[in-house]
Amino acid sequence: MHSKRFSPAGQSAFDARFDAQKIAFGPVVFQCVRIAWKQGMLDRLAEAGEAGLDVETLAASGRWSAYALKVVLESCLSAGVVMRVDGRYVLDKAGYCLLADPITRINLDFIHDVCYLGLHRLEEALATGTPVGLEELGTWPTLYQGLSELPEPARTSWFAFDHHYSDTSFPDVMPDVLATAPKRVMDVGANTGKFAAALLEAHPGVEVRLVDLPQQLASARDRVGATGQAGRAEFHAIDMLDPAAAFPAGADIVWMSQFLSCFSEPVIATIFERAAASLAPDGQVLVLDTLWDRQRYDIAAYCLINTSPYFTAMASGNSKVYESTDYLRLAEAAGLELVTSRDGIGYCHTLMRFRKRAPA
């Protein structure tokens, strides 16, 4: 029997109760730790090293009041971000992660700047299937129509989050994209055009068709144009929510990176159907995505699972980070079959390669 748990085996009732309180006070701890990081308290403690600093010394700098320091650092203490030794605060290992680990900082900024206020309406979003929390940022029907207009700092934090996860994967998967010597690659969900631009620059024999909403294609045009290879690129504005909006025909490779998780299962089904219909003979569909059940480490699965509420409250109202079995089921229903699957790409990506299923 397959099972999955994140709690330690044999956890005591007392420890479980402590974990429950961490959940109850999670938003409080989040804000205090964020303030300690953003306002430089953690940096100051890092500079002091193992000797640490007491509140009086920290307050003497004039940057923070003793009251603010006590409120914030005591919360950090409860979270294991700092220690207190003989009345002095010393940075703990989690505190060093906040200062030195890029993905920790990117995740924290993303949750605060993009998601925090809107998640207050998560229950309503789940009930209605609409991203009602997005109203904290703008009046678009989904976040994707508003990406180019997101206010700061949400815009910077969103793109940092999106690109940090995907960019680490692109160099690794480029040989997979070119393994069948494709002449025409269709980048569905081209976003800002980073992948298309990299493909055009590195491989002069490839033509790329970029498919996305008009707002995203405007950014993609600029990026592709900067490569000097725009002559080998076509731009196709398509609303993925319209099942009648066909993809351009004749693709040797249909490429979808961190894309399907933006949609509900019924829409994903139509995307797979349209991708299959657009393939040239012997063409293939490549899906690169973050699948929480295909992670080697719990830390990656934890981050991915807890990204799903962002999709609900802020992005679309009905999408999520999926399990691999979801994609396999939907692809099979669209007449596709899995050829290969490769895990461990970049931080947490899996690459699935599909082809049309042969007639029975």
Coordinates of C-alpha atoms in Angstrom, one line a residue:
M1 CA 0.0 0.0 0.0
H2 CA 1.4 3.4 -1.0
S3 CA 1.3 6.0 1.7
K4 CA 2.6 9.5 2.3
R5 CA 3.1 11.5 5.5
F6 CA 5.1 14.6 6.6
S7 CA 4.9 14.0 10.3
P8 CA 7.7 12.0 12.0
A9 CA 6.8 8.3 12.6
G10 CA 6.0 7.7 16.2
Q11 CA 5.3 11.4 16.9
S12 CA 4.1 11.9 20.5
A13 CA 0.7 13.6 21.2
F14 CA 2.6 16.4 22.9
D15 CA 4.8 17.1 19.9
A16 CA 1.7 17.0 17.6
R17 CA 0.0 19.5 19.8
F18 CA 3.0 21.8 19.5
D19 CA 3.0 21.5 15.7
A20 CA -0.7 22.4 15.8
Q21 CA 0.1 25.6 17.6
K22 CA 2.8 26.4 15.0
I23 CA 0.0 26.2 12.4
A24 CA -2.4 28.4 14.5
F25 CA 0.2 31.2 14.9
G26 CA 1.9 30.7 11.5
P27 CA 0.8 34.0 10.0
V28 CA 2.1 35.8 13.1
V29 CA 5.5 34.1 12.9
F30 CA 5.7 34.7 9.2
Q31 CA 5.3 38.5 9.6
C32 CA 7.8 38.8 12.5
V33 CA 10.5 36.7 10.7
R34 CA 9.9 38.7 7.5
I35 CA 10.4 42.0 9.4
A36 CA 13.6 40.7 11.1
W37 CA 14.9 39.8 7.7
K38 CA 13.8 42.9 5.7
Q39 CA 14.8 45.4 8.4
G40 CA 18.3 44.0 8.8
M41 CA 18.0 42.5 12.3
L42 CA 19.1 39.1 11.1
D43 CA 22.0 40.7 9.1
R44 CA 23.2 42.4 12.3
L45 CA 23.1 39.2 14.3
A46 CA 25.0 37.4 11.5
E47 CA 27.7 40.0 11.7
A48 CA 28.0 39.4 15.5
G49 CA 28.5 35.7 15.0
E50 CA 28.5 33.3 17.9
A51 CA 28.9 36.2 20.4
G52 CA 25.4 37.5 19.6
L53 CA 23.9 40.8 20.7
D54 CA 21.5 41.8 23.4
V55 CA 18.5 44.0 22.9
E56 CA 20.1 47.0 24.5
T57 CA 23.1 46.9 22.1
L58 CA 20.8 46.4 19.1
A59 CA 18.6 49.3 20.2
A60 CA 21.6 51.6 20.7
S61 CA 22.0 51.7 16.9
G62 CA 18.8 53.8 16.7
R63 CA 17.4 51.6 13.9
W64 CA 14.9 49.8 16.1
S65 CA 13.2 50.4 19.4
A66 CA 13.8 48.0 22.3
Y67 CA 10.1 47.2 22.1
A68 CA 10.1 46.3 18.4
L69 CA 13.2 44.2 18.9
K70 CA 11.6 42.2 21.7
V71 CA 8.4 41.6 19.9
V72 CA 10.1 40.5 16.6
L73 CA 13.1 38.6 18.0
E74 CA 11.0 36.7 20.5
S75 CA 8.8 35.4 17.7
C76 CA 11.9 34.5 15.7
L77 CA 13.2 32.7 18.8
S78 CA 10.0 30.6 18.9
A79 CA 10.5 29.7 15.2
G80 CA 14.1 28.6 15.6
V81 CA 15.4 31.5 13.5
V82 CA 17.5 32.8 16.4
M83 CA 18.7 31.4 19.7
R84 CA 19.1 33.3 23.0
V85 CA 22.4 32.6 24.9
D86 CA 23.0 34.4 28.2
G87 CA 20.5 37.1 27.2
R88 CA 22.1 37.7 23.8
Y89 CA 20.4 36.8 20.5
V90 CA 22.4 34.5 18.2
L91 CA 21.4 33.6 14.6
D92 CA 20.3 30.0 14.3
K93 CA 20.5 27.8 11.2
A94 CA 17.1 28.7 9.9
G95 CA 18.1 32.4 10.2
Y96 CA 21.2 31.7 8.1
C97 CA 18.9 30.1 5.5
L98 CA 16.8 33.2 5.3
L99 CA 20.0 35.2 4.6
A100 CA 21.8 32.9 2.3
D101 CA 19.3 30.6 0.5
P102 CA 17.8 32.3 -2.6
I103 CA 14.7 30.0 -2.8
T104 CA 13.8 30.7 0.8
R105 CA 13.9 34.5 0.2
I106 CA 12.0 34.2 -3.1
N107 CA 9.3 32.1 -1.6
L108 CA 8.9 34.5 1.3
D109 CA 8.6 37.5 -0.9
F110 CA 6.2 35.7 -3.2
I111 CA 3.9 34.7 -0.3
H112 CA 4.0 38.2 1.2
D113 CA 3.9 40.4 -1.8
V114 CA 1.6 38.3 -4.1
C115 CA -0.5 36.0 -1.9
Y116 CA -0.8 37.1 1.8
L117 CA -3.7 39.5 1.7
G118 CA -5.6 37.6 -1.0
L119 CA -5.3 34.3 0.9
H120 CA -7.7 35.7 3.5
R121 CA -10.4 34.9 0.9
L122 CA -9.3 31.4 0.2
E123 CA -12.4 29.8 1.6
E124 CA -14.6 32.0 -0.8
A125 CA -12.3 31.1 -3.7
L126 CA -12.7 27.4 -3.0
A127 CA -16.4 27.8 -2.8
T128 CA -16.8 29.8 -6.0
G129 CA -14.0 28.6 -8.2
T130 CA -12.9 32.1 -8.8
P131 CA -9.7 33.9 -7.7
V132 CA -11.4 36.5 -5.5
G133 CA -8.2 37.2 -3.6
L134 CA -6.8 38.7 -6.8
E135 CA -8.9 41.8 -6.1
E136 CA -6.1 42.9 -3.7
L137 CA -3.8 43.4 -6.7
G138 CA -6.2 44.3 -9.6
T139 CA -9.5 43.7 -11.3
W140 CA -8.6 41.1 -13.9
P141 CA -10.6 37.9 -14.2
T142 CA -7.4 35.9 -13.7
L143 CA -3.9 36.8 -12.7
Y144 CA -2.5 36.0 -16.2
Q145 CA -4.4 38.8 -17.9
G146 CA -2.8 41.2 -15.4
L147 CA 0.8 40.0 -15.3
S148 CA 2.1 42.9 -17.3
E149 CA 0.2 45.3 -15.0
L150 CA 0.9 43.9 -11.6
P151 CA 1.7 46.6 -9.1
E152 CA 5.1 46.5 -7.3
P153 CA 6.4 44.8 -5.4
A154 CA 4.0 42.0 -6.5
R155 CA 5.2 42.1 -10.1
T156 CA 8.9 41.7 -9.2
S157 CA 8.2 39.0 -6.6
W158 CA 5.9 37.0 -9.0
F159 CA 8.5 36.9 -11.8
A160 CA 11.3 36.1 -9.4
F161 CA 9.3 33.1 -8.2
D162 CA 8.2 32.0 -11.6
H163 CA 11.7 32.3 -13.3
H164 CA 13.7 31.0 -10.4
Y165 CA 11.9 27.7 -10.6
S166 CA 11.9 27.4 -14.4
D167 CA 15.2 28.9 -15.3
T168 CA 17.2 26.3 -13.4
S169 CA 15.6 23.6 -15.6
F170 CA 16.0 25.1 -19.1
P171 CA 19.7 24.2 -19.7
D172 CA 19.1 20.6 -18.6
V173 CA 16.1 20.0 -20.9
M174 CA 17.3 21.7 -24.1
P175 CA 18.8 18.4 -25.3
D176 CA 15.5 16.7 -24.7
V177 CA 13.7 19.3 -26.8
L178 CA 16.1 18.7 -29.6
A179 CA 16.4 14.9 -29.3
T180 CA 14.1 14.3 -32.3
A181 CA 15.7 17.0 -34.5
P182 CA 12.6 19.1 -34.6
K183 CA 12.2 21.9 -37.2
R184 CA 9.1 23.5 -35.7
V185 CA 8.7 23.9 -31.9
M186 CA 5.5 25.3 -30.5
D187 CA 6.0 27.0 -27.1
V188 CA 2.5 26.9 -25.6
G189 CA 2.3 29.3 -22.7
A190 CA 5.4 31.2 -23.9
N191 CA 5.1 33.8 -21.1
T192 CA 7.9 36.3 -21.4
G193 CA 9.6 34.3 -24.2
K194 CA 12.7 33.3 -22.2
F195 CA 12.7 29.7 -23.4
A196 CA 11.9 30.6 -27.0
A197 CA 14.7 33.1 -27.1
A198 CA 17.2 30.7 -25.7
L199 CA 16.1 28.0 -28.2
L200 CA 16.3 30.5 -31.1
E201 CA 19.8 31.8 -30.1
A202 CA 21.3 28.3 -29.6
H203 CA 19.8 26.4 -32.5
P204 CA 19.6 28.3 -35.9
G205 CA 17.7 25.5 -37.6
V206 CA 14.7 25.7 -35.4
E207 CA 11.5 27.7 -35.9
V208 CA 9.5 28.6 -32.8
R209 CA 5.8 29.4 -32.6
L210 CA 4.9 31.2 -29.4
V211 CA 1.4 30.7 -28.2
D212 CA -0.1 32.7 -25.3
L213 CA -2.4 35.6 -24.4
P214 CA -1.8 38.9 -26.2
Q215 CA -0.5 40.5 -23.0
Q216 CA 2.3 37.9 -22.6
L217 CA 3.1 37.9 -26.3
A218 CA 3.9 41.6 -26.1
S219 CA 6.7 40.9 -23.7
A220 CA 7.8 37.8 -25.6
R221 CA 8.1 39.8 -28.8
D222 CA 10.5 42.2 -27.2
R223 CA 12.7 39.4 -25.7
V224 CA 12.7 37.4 -29.0
G225 CA 13.4 40.6 -31.0
A226 CA 16.4 41.3 -28.8
T227 CA 18.0 38.1 -30.0
G228 CA 18.0 39.1 -33.6
Q229 CA 16.2 35.9 -34.5
A230 CA 12.6 37.2 -34.8
G231 CA 12.5 36.0 -38.4
R232 CA 12.2 32.4 -37.2
A233 CA 9.5 33.2 -34.7
E234 CA 5.7 33.3 -35.0
F235 CA 3.3 34.7 -32.4
H236 CA -0.2 33.3 -32.0
A237 CA -2.5 34.9 -29.5
I238 CA -4.9 32.3 -28.1
D239 CA -7.2 32.1 -25.1
M240 CA -6.5 28.7 -23.6
L241 CA -9.9 28.8 -21.9
D242 CA -11.6 28.6 -25.3
P243 CA -11.6 24.9 -26.3
A244 CA -12.4 25.9 -29.9
A245 CA -9.2 28.0 -30.2
A246 CA -7.0 25.6 -32.2
F247 CA -3.2 25.5 -32.0
P248 CA -1.2 26.1 -35.2
A249 CA -0.8 22.8 -37.1
G250 CA 2.4 21.0 -38.0
A251 CA 4.4 21.1 -34.8
D252 CA 7.3 18.6 -34.4
I253 CA 7.4 19.4 -30.7
V254 CA 4.7 21.0 -28.5
W255 CA 6.5 22.4 -25.5
M256 CA 4.7 23.3 -22.3
S257 CA 6.7 24.4 -19.3
Q258 CA 5.1 25.2 -15.9
F259 CA 2.0 25.8 -17.9
L260 CA -0.7 23.2 -17.3
S261 CA -0.8 23.9 -13.5
C262 CA -2.4 27.3 -14.4
F263 CA -5.6 25.5 -15.5
S264 CA -8.4 23.3 -14.2
E265 CA -8.5 19.7 -15.2
P266 CA -11.3 20.2 -17.8
V267 CA -9.2 22.9 -19.5
I268 CA -6.0 20.8 -19.3
A269 CA -8.0 18.1 -21.1
T270 CA -8.8 20.5 -24.0
I271 CA -5.2 21.7 -24.1
F272 CA -3.9 18.1 -24.5
E273 CA -6.5 17.5 -27.2
R274 CA -5.5 20.6 -29.1
A275 CA -1.8 19.8 -28.7
A276 CA -2.4 16.3 -30.1
A277 CA -4.3 17.7 -33.0
S278 CA -1.5 20.1 -33.9
L279 CA 1.3 17.6 -34.1
A280 CA 3.0 16.8 -37.3
P281 CA 3.5 13.1 -38.2
D282 CA 5.8 11.6 -35.5
G283 CA 5.5 14.8 -33.4
Q284 CA 5.6 14.8 -29.7
V285 CA 4.3 16.7 -26.7
L286 CA 6.8 17.6 -24.0
V287 CA 5.5 18.7 -20.6
L288 CA 7.9 20.2 -18.0
D289 CA 6.2 20.8 -14.7
T290 CA 6.5 20.6 -10.9
L291 CA 4.6 17.5 -9.7
W292 CA 4.5 17.2 -5.9
D293 CA 4.4 13.4 -5.9
R294 CA 7.6 13.1 -8.0
Q295 CA 9.9 14.8 -5.5
R296 CA 12.9 13.1 -3.9
Y297 CA 12.8 15.4 -0.8
D298 CA 9.8 16.4 1.4
I299 CA 11.0 20.0 1.4
A300 CA 10.2 20.3 -2.4
A301 CA 6.9 18.5 -2.0
Y302 CA 5.9 20.8 0.9
C303 CA 6.6 23.9 -1.1
L304 CA 4.7 22.7 -4.1
I305 CA 1.7 21.5 -2.2
N306 CA 1.4 24.8 -0.5
T307 CA 1.7 26.7 -3.8
S308 CA -1.7 25.3 -4.8
P309 CA -3.8 27.8 -2.6
Y310 CA -2.1 30.6 -4.5
F311 CA -3.6 29.3 -7.7
T312 CA -7.0 29.1 -6.0
A313 CA -7.1 32.5 -4.3
M314 CA -5.0 34.6 -6.7
A315 CA -4.4 33.0 -10.1
S316 CA -7.3 31.2 -11.6
G317 CA -9.6 29.9 -8.8
N318 CA -9.5 26.3 -10.1
S319 CA -5.9 25.2 -10.8
K320 CA -3.2 23.7 -8.6
V321 CA 0.1 21.9 -8.5
Y322 CA -0.9 18.5 -9.7
E323 CA 0.2 14.9 -9.2
S324 CA 1.8 13.1 -12.1
T325 CA -1.2 10.7 -12.3
D326 CA -3.5 13.6 -13.1
Y327 CA -1.5 14.6 -16.2
L328 CA -1.1 10.9 -17.3
R329 CA -4.9 10.4 -17.1
L330 CA -5.8 13.6 -19.0
A331 CA -3.2 13.0 -21.7
E332 CA -4.4 9.4 -22.2
A333 CA -7.9 10.6 -22.6
A334 CA -6.7 13.0 -25.4
G335 CA -5.2 10.1 -27.3
L336 CA -1.6 10.6 -26.1
E337 CA 0.7 8.0 -24.5
L338 CA 3.7 8.4 -22.3
V339 CA 7.0 7.7 -24.0
T340 CA 9.5 8.7 -21.2
S341 CA 9.4 10.5 -17.9
R342 CA 12.4 12.1 -16.2
D343 CA 12.5 13.5 -12.6
G344 CA 15.1 15.6 -10.8
I345 CA 15.4 18.4 -13.3
G346 CA 16.4 21.8 -11.8
Y347 CA 14.9 22.2 -8.4
C348 CA 11.9 20.0 -8.7
H349 CA 10.8 19.5 -12.2
T350 CA 9.7 16.4 -14.2
L351 CA 9.8 16.1 -18.0
M352 CA 7.1 13.9 -19.6
R353 CA 7.3 13.1 -23.3
F354 CA 4.1 12.0 -25.0
R355 CA 3.2 10.9 -28.6
K356 CA 0.0 10.1 -30.3
R357 CA -1.3 6.7 -29.4
A358 CA -1.4 4.3 -32.4
P359 CA -4.8 3.3 -33.6
A360 CA -6.0 0.0 -32.1

